[in-house]
mmCIF file of C-alpha atoms in Angstrom:
data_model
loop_
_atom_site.group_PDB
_atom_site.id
_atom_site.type_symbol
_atom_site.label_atom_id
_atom_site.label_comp_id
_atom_site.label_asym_id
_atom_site.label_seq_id
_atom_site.Cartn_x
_atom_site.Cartn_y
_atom_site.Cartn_z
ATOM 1 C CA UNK A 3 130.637 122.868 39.517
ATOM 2 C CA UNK A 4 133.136 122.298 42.455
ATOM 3 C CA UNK A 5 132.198 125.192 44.254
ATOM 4 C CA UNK A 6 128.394 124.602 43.445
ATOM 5 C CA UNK A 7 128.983 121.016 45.419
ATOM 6 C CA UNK A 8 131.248 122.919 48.010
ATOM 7 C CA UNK A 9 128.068 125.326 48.873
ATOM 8 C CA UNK A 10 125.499 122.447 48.904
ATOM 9 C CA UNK A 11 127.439 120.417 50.958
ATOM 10 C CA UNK A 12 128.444 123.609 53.486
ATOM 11 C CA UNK A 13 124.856 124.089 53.706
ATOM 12 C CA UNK A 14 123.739 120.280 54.320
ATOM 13 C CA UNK A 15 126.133 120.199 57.191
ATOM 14 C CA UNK A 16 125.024 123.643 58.849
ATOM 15 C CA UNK A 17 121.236 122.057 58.339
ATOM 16 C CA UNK A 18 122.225 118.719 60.015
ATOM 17 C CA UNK A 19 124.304 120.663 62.922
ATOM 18 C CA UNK A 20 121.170 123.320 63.130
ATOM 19 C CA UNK A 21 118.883 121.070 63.518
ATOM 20 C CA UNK A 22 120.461 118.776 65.889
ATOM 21 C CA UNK A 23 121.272 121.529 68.402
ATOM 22 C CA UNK A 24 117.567 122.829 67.980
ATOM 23 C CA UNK A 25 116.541 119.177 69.219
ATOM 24 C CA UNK A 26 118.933 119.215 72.014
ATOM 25 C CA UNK A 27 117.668 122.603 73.337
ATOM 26 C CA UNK A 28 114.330 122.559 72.858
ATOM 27 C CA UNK A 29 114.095 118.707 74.248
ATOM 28 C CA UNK A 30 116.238 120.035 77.587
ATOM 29 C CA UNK A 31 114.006 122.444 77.754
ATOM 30 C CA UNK A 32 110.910 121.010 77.265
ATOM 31 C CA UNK A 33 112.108 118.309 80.061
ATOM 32 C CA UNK A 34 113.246 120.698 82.645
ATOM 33 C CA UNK A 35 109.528 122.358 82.359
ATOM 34 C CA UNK A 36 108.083 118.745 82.481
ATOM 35 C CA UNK A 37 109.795 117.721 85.480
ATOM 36 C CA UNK A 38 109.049 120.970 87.322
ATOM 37 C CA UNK A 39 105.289 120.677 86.343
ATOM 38 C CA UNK A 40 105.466 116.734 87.098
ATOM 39 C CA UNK A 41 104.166 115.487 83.521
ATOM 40 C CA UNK A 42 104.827 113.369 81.004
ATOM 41 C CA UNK A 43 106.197 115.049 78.085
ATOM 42 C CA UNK A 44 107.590 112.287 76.341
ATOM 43 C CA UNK A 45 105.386 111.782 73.255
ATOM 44 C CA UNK A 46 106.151 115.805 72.681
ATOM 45 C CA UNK A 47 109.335 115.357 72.713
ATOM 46 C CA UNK A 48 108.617 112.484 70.249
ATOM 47 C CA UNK A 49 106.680 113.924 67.981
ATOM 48 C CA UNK A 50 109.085 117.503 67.684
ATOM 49 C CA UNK A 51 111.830 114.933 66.781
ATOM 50 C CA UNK A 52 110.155 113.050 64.370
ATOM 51 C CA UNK A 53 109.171 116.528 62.683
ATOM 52 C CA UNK A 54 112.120 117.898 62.481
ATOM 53 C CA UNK A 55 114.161 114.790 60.789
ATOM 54 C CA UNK A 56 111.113 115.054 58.095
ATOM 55 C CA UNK A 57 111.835 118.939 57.379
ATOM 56 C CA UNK A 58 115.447 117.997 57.765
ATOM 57 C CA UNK A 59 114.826 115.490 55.204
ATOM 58 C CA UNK A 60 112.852 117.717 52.885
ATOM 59 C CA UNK A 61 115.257 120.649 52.603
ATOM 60 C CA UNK A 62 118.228 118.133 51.969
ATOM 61 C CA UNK A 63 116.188 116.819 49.214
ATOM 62 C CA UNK A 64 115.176 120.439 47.564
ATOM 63 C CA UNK A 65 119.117 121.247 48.180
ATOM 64 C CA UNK A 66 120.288 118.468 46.427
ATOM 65 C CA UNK A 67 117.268 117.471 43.805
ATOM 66 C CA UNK A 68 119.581 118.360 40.348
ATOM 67 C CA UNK A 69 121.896 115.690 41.728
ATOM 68 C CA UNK A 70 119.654 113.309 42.958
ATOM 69 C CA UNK A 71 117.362 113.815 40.020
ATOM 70 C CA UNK A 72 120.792 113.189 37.499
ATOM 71 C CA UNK A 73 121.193 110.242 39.603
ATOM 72 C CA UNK A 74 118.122 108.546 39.456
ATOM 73 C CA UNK A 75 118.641 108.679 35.306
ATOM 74 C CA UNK A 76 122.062 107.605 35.392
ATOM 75 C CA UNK A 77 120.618 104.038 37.775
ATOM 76 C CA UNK A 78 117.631 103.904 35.962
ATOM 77 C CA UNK A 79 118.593 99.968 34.995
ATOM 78 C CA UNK A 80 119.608 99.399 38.620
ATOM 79 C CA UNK A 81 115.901 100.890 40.385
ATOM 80 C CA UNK A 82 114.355 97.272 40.786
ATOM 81 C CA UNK A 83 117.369 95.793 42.503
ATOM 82 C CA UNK A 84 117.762 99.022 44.950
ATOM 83 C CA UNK A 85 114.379 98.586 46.043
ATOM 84 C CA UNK A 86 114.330 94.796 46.495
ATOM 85 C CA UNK A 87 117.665 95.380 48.956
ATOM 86 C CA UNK A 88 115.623 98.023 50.387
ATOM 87 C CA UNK A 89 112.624 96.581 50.500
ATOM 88 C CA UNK A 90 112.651 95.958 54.152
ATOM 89 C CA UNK A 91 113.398 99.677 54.823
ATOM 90 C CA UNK A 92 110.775 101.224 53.322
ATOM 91 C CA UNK A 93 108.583 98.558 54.778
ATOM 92 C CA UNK A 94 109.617 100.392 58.275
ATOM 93 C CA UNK A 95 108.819 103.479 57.032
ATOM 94 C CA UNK A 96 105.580 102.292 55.827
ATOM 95 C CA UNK A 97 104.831 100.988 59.075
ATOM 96 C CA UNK A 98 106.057 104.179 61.026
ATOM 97 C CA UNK A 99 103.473 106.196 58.147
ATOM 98 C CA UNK A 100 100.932 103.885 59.265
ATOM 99 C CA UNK A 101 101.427 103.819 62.826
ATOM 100 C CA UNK A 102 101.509 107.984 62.900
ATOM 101 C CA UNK A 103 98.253 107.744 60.960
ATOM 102 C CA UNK A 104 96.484 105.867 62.931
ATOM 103 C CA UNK A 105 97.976 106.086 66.472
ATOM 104 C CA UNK A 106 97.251 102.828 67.711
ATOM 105 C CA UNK A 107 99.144 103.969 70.638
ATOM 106 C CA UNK A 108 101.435 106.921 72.078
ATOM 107 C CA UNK A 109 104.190 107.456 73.730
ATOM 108 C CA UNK A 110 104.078 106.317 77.465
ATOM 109 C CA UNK A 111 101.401 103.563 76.674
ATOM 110 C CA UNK A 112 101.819 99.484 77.905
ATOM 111 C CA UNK A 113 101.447 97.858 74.245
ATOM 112 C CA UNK A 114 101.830 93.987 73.760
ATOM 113 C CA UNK A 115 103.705 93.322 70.225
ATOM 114 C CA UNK A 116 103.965 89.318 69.603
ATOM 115 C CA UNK A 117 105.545 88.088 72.585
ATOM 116 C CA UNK A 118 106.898 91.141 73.133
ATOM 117 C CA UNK A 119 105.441 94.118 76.059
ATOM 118 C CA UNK A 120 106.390 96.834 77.643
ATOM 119 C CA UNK A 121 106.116 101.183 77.700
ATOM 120 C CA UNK A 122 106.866 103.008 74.267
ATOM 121 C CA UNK A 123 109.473 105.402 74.992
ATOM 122 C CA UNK A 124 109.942 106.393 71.700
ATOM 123 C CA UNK A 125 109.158 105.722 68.045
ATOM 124 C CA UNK A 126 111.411 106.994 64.684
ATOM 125 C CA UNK A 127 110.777 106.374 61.418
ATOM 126 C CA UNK A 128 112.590 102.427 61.451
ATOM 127 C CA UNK A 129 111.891 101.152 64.672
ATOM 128 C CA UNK A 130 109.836 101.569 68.176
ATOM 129 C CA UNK A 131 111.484 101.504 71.236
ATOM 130 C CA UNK A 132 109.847 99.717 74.231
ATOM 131 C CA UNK A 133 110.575 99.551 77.901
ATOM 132 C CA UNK A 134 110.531 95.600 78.507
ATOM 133 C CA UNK A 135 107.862 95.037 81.206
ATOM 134 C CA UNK A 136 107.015 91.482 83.005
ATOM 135 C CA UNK A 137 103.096 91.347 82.963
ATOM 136 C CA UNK A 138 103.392 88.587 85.474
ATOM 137 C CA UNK A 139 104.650 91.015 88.333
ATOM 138 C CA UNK A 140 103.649 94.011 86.266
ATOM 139 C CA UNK A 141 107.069 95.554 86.794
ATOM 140 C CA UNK A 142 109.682 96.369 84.608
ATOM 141 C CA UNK A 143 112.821 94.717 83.897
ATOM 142 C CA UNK A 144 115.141 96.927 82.906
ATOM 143 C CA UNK A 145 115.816 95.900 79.081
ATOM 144 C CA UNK A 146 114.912 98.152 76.143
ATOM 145 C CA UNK A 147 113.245 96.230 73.390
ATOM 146 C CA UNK A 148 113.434 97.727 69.555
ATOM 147 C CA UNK A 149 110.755 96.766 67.322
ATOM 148 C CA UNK A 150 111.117 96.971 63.547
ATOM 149 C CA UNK A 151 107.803 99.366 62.245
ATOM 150 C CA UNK A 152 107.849 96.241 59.999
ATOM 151 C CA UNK A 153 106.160 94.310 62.484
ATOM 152 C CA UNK A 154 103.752 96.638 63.494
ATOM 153 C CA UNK A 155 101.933 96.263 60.130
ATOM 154 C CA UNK A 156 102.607 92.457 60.185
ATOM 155 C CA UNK A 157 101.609 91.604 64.040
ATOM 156 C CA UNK A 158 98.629 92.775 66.077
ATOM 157 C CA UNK A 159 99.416 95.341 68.694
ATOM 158 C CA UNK A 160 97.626 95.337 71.718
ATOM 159 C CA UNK A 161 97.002 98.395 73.842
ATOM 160 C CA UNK A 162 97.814 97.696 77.284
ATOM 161 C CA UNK A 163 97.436 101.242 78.936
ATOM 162 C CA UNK A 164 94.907 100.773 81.668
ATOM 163 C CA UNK A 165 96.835 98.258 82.971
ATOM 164 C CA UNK A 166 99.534 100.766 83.801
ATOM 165 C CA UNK A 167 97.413 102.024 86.765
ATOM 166 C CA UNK A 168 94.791 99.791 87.798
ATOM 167 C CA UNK A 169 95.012 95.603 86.651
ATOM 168 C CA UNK A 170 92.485 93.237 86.988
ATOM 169 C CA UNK A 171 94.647 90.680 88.713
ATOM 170 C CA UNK A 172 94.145 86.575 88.639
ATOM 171 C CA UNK A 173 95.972 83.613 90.257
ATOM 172 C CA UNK A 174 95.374 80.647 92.182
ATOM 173 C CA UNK A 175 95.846 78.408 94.668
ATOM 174 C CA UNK A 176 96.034 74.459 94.776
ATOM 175 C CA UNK A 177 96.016 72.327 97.239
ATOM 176 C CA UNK A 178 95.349 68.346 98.211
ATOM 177 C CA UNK A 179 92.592 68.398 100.520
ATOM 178 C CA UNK A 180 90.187 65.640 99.676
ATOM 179 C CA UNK A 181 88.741 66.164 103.613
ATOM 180 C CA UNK A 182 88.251 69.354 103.346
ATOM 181 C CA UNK A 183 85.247 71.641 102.074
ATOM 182 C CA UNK A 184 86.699 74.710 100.575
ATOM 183 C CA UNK A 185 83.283 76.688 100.114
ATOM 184 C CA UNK A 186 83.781 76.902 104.132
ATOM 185 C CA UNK A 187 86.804 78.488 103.852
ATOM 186 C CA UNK A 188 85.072 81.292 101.374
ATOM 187 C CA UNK A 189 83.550 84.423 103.456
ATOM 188 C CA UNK A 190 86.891 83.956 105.252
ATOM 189 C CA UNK A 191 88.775 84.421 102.351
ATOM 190 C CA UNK A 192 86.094 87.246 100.655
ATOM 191 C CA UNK A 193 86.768 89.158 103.989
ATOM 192 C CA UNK A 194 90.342 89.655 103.924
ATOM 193 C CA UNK A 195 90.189 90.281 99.984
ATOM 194 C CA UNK A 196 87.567 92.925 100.976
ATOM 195 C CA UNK A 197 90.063 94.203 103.438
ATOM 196 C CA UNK A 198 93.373 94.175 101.347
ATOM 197 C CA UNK A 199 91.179 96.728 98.641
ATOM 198 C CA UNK A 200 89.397 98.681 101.144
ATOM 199 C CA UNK A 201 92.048 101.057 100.989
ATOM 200 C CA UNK A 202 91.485 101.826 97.171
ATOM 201 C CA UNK A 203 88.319 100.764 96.776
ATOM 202 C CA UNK A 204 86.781 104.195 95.960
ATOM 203 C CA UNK A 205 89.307 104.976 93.212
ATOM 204 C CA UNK A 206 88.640 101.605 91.606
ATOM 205 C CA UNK A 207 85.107 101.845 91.120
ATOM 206 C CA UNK A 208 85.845 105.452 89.151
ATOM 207 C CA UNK A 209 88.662 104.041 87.142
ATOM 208 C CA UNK A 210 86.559 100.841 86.195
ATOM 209 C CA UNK A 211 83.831 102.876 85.059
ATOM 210 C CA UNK A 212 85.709 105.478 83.297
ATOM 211 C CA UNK A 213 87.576 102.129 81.220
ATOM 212 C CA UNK A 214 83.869 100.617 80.711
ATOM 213 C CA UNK A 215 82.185 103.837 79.297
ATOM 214 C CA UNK A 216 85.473 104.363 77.390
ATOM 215 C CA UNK A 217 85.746 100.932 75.860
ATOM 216 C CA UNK A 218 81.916 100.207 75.834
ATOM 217 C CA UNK A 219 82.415 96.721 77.663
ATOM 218 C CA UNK A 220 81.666 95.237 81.115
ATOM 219 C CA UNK A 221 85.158 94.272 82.865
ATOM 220 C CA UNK A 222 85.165 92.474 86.093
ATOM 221 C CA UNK A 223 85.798 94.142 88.949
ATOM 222 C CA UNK A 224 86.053 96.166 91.388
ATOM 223 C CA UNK A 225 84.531 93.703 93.994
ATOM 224 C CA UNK A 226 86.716 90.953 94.192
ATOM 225 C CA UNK A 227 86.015 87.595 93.560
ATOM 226 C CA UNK A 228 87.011 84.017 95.008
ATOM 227 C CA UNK A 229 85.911 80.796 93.215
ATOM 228 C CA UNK A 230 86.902 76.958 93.386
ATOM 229 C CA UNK A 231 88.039 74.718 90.598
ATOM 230 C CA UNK A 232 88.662 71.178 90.146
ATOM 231 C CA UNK A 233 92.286 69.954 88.790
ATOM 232 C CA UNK A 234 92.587 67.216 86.495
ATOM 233 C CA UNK A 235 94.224 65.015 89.347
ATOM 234 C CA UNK A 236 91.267 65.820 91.745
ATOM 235 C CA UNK A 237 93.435 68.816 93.725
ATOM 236 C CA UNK A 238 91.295 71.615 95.398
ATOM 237 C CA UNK A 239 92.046 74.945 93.129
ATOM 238 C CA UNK A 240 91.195 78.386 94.919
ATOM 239 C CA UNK A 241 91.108 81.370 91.915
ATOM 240 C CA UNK A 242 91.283 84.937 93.163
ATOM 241 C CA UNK A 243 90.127 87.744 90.936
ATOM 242 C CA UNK A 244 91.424 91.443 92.209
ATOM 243 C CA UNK A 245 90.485 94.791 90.513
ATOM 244 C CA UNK A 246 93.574 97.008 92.104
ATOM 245 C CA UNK A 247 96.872 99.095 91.607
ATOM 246 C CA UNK A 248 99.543 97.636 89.344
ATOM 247 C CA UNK A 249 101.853 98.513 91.904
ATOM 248 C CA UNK A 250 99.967 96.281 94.753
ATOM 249 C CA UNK A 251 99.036 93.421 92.719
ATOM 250 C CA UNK A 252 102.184 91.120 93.890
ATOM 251 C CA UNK A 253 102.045 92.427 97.433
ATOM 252 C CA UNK A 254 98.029 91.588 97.804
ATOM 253 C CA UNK A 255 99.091 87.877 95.841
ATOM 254 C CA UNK A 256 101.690 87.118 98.543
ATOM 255 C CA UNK A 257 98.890 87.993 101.080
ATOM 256 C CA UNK A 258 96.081 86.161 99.895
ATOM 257 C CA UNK A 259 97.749 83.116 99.290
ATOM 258 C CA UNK A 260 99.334 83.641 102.799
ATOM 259 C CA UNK A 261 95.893 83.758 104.347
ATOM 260 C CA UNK A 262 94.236 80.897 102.399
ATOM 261 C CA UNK A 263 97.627 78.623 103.117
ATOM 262 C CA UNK A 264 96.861 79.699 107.080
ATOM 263 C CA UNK A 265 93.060 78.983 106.585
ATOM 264 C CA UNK A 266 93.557 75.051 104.888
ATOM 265 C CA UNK A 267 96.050 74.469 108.080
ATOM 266 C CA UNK A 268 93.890 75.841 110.249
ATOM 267 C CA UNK A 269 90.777 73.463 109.217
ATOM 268 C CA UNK A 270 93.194 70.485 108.871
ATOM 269 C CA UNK A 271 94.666 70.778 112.499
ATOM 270 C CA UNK A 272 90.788 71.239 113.576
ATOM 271 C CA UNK A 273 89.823 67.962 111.514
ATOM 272 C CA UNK A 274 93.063 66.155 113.528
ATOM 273 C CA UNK A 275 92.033 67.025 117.211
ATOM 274 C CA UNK A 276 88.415 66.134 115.911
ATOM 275 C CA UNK A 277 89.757 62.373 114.995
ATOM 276 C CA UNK A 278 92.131 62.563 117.932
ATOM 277 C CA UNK A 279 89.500 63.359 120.294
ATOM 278 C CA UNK A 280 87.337 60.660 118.375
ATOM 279 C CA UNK A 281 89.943 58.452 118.930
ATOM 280 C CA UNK A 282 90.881 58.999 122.674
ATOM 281 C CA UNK A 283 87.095 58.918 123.534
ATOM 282 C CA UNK A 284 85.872 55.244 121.774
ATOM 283 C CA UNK A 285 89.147 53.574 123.338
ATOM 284 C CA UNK A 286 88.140 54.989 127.113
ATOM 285 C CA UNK A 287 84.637 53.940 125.924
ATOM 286 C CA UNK A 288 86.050 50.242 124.880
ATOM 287 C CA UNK A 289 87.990 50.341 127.899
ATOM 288 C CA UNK A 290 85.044 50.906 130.020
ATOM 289 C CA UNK A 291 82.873 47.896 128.433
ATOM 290 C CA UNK A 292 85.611 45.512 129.169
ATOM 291 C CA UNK A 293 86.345 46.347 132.674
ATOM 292 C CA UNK A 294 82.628 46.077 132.727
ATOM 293 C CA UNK A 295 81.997 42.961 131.008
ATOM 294 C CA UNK A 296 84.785 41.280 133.183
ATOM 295 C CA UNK A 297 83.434 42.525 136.602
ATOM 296 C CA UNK A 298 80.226 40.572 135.777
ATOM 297 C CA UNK A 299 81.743 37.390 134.914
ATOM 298 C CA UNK A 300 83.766 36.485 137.810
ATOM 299 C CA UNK A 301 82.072 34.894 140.976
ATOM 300 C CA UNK A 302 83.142 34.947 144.581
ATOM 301 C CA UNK A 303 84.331 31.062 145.359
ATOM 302 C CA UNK A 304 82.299 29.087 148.233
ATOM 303 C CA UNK A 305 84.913 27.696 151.350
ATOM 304 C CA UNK A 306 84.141 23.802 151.380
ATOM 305 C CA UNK A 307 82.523 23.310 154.446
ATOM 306 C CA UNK A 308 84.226 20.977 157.028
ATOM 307 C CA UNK A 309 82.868 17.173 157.174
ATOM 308 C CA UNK A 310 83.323 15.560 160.559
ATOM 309 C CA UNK A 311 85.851 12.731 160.507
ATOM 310 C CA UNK A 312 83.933 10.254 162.295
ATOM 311 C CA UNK A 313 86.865 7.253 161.575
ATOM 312 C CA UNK A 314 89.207 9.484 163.590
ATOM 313 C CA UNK A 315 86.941 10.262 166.068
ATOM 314 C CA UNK A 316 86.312 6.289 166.703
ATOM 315 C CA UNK A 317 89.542 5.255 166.560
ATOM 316 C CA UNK A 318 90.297 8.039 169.180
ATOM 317 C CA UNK A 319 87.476 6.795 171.314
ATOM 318 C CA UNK A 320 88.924 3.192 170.911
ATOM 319 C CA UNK A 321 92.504 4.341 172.295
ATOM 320 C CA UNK A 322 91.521 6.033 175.053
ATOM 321 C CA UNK A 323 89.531 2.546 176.259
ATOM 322 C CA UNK A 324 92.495 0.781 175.573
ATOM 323 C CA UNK A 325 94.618 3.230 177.894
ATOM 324 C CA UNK A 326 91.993 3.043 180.752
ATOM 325 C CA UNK A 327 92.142 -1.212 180.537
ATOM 326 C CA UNK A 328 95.727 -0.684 180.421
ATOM 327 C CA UNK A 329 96.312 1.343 183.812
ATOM 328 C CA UNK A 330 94.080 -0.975 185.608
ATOM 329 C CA UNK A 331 95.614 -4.254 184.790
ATOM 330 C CA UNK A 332 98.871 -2.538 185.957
ATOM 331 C CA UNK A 333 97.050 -1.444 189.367
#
């Protein structure tokens, strides 16, 4: 009996060494060929590993079924309580069953599980593996997230792949301009969103297409689109709606809300010199009426005109008599 155990276990651990070298070398290699040719050989790789650890799995259980069969009989009273603690585990393998059955996704897709997103690196048979990306800036941030297979029979998964290359980017602009007519500021704005996705424009139209005949849907896009809202406090809200490279999306953001900030200064500083102007030219106006109004009002003063002073004149008249008399009494 000893050396019956002593053979079955020599052989288990030659399987579990042969098996894991035969992943190592055939994943190196398979990887080497991958980066030479430029593809993505990830979900092979996947999909050799995960069929290995099943043969791996099988032959351990053919080398060992006398014991594990003895085993079973000997825990018979014990079977509900081992599969109530491991309930949970063979949820996960449920769920990785399921999920290789029905391939909701592969490896190298964008899926959305919960509140959770990012690229599937890899799946096993108790958990999926995701690269954490931020669909905000559509980039990725570096943390690897682990997702029980559990919850990919209990949550919805949502396929994200086309975004990978091509996104149909939205955001927004708001602004307090109660003066202001924003549908004036539109073909401005339409021709430097035109501009920012000439570039791609051609290779947009074929990948919308190719997701609309794929899916069976109408998407927006390519052409982009600028529209105006209302906010609930009265504010002016711009929405842009861009059909381009994941890659671009937060560089062609930062630009279009550059050139729609330049666009609302632009119009207000026009609106100012407009008043200013307005201003300057009613008070030179007012200016003028006064200066006009007072010039006809005032009248040139008349110089009295000189009365003769006949009292003065007589009593001169009398004096002079009065010297003649004089110097002829004295003669």
């Amino acid at each position: 009996m000893i050396t019956f155990m002593q053979s079955h276990l020599a052989i288990t651990i030659m399987l579990i060494l042969t098996s894991w070298f035969l992943k190592y070398f055939i994943f190196q290699l398979i990887k080497k060929r991958a980066i030479e040719k430029g593809d993505d050989k990830r979900y092979l790789i996947n999909h050799l590993k995960n069929l290995i650890n099943v043969l791996v799995v099988i032959l351990l259980f053919a080398i060992w079924h006398e014991e594990i069969q003895g085993f079973a009989f000997s825990i018979a009273a014990f079977v509900v309580a081992i599969i109530l603690v491991t309930r949970e585990i063979i949820q996960c393998f449920i769920g990785f069953v399921y999920i290789s059955s029905s391939r909701p996704f592969r490896i190298g897709d964008w899926i959305q599980v919960g509140h959770h997103a990012g690229e599937v690196t890899a799946t096993d048979m108790a958990k999926t593996t995701l690269l954490e990306v931020d669909l905000v800036t559509y980039s990725y941030t570096g943390k690897s997230v682990f997702i029980p297979n559990l919850q990919l029979i209990n949550l919805p998964i949502t396929n994200l792949n086309y975004m990978k290359r091509y996104v149909n980017h939205s955001f927004f602009y708001i602004r307090e301009s109660l003066t202001i007519n924003p549908y004036a500021l539109k073909n401005a704005l339409m021709k430097q969103a035109q501009k920012y996705c000439a570039e791609f424009k051609d290779v947009a139209e074929r990948y919308n297409s190719m997701i609309e005949n794929r899916l069976d849907i109408k998407i927006t896009g390519p052409e982009p689109t600028v529209s105006f809202e209302s906010t609930e406090l009265g504010k002016t809200k711009v929405v842009f709606s861009i059909f381009c490279p994941t890659e671009q999306a937060t560089l062609i953001e930062q630009q279009m809300l550059e050139e729609c900030i330049r666009l609302f200064l632009l119009e207000e500083k026009k609106q100012l010199d407009k008043k200013q102007l307005a201003s300057t030219s009613s008070e030179s106006k007012s200016l003028e009426n006064k200066t006009a109004a007072s010039t006809a009002t005032a009248k040139p003063r008349a110089k009295p005109s000189a009365k003769p002073n006949t009292k003065a004149k007589t009593k001169a008249v009398v004096k002079t008599k009065a010297a003649v008399k004089s110097e002829q009494n004295k003669t």
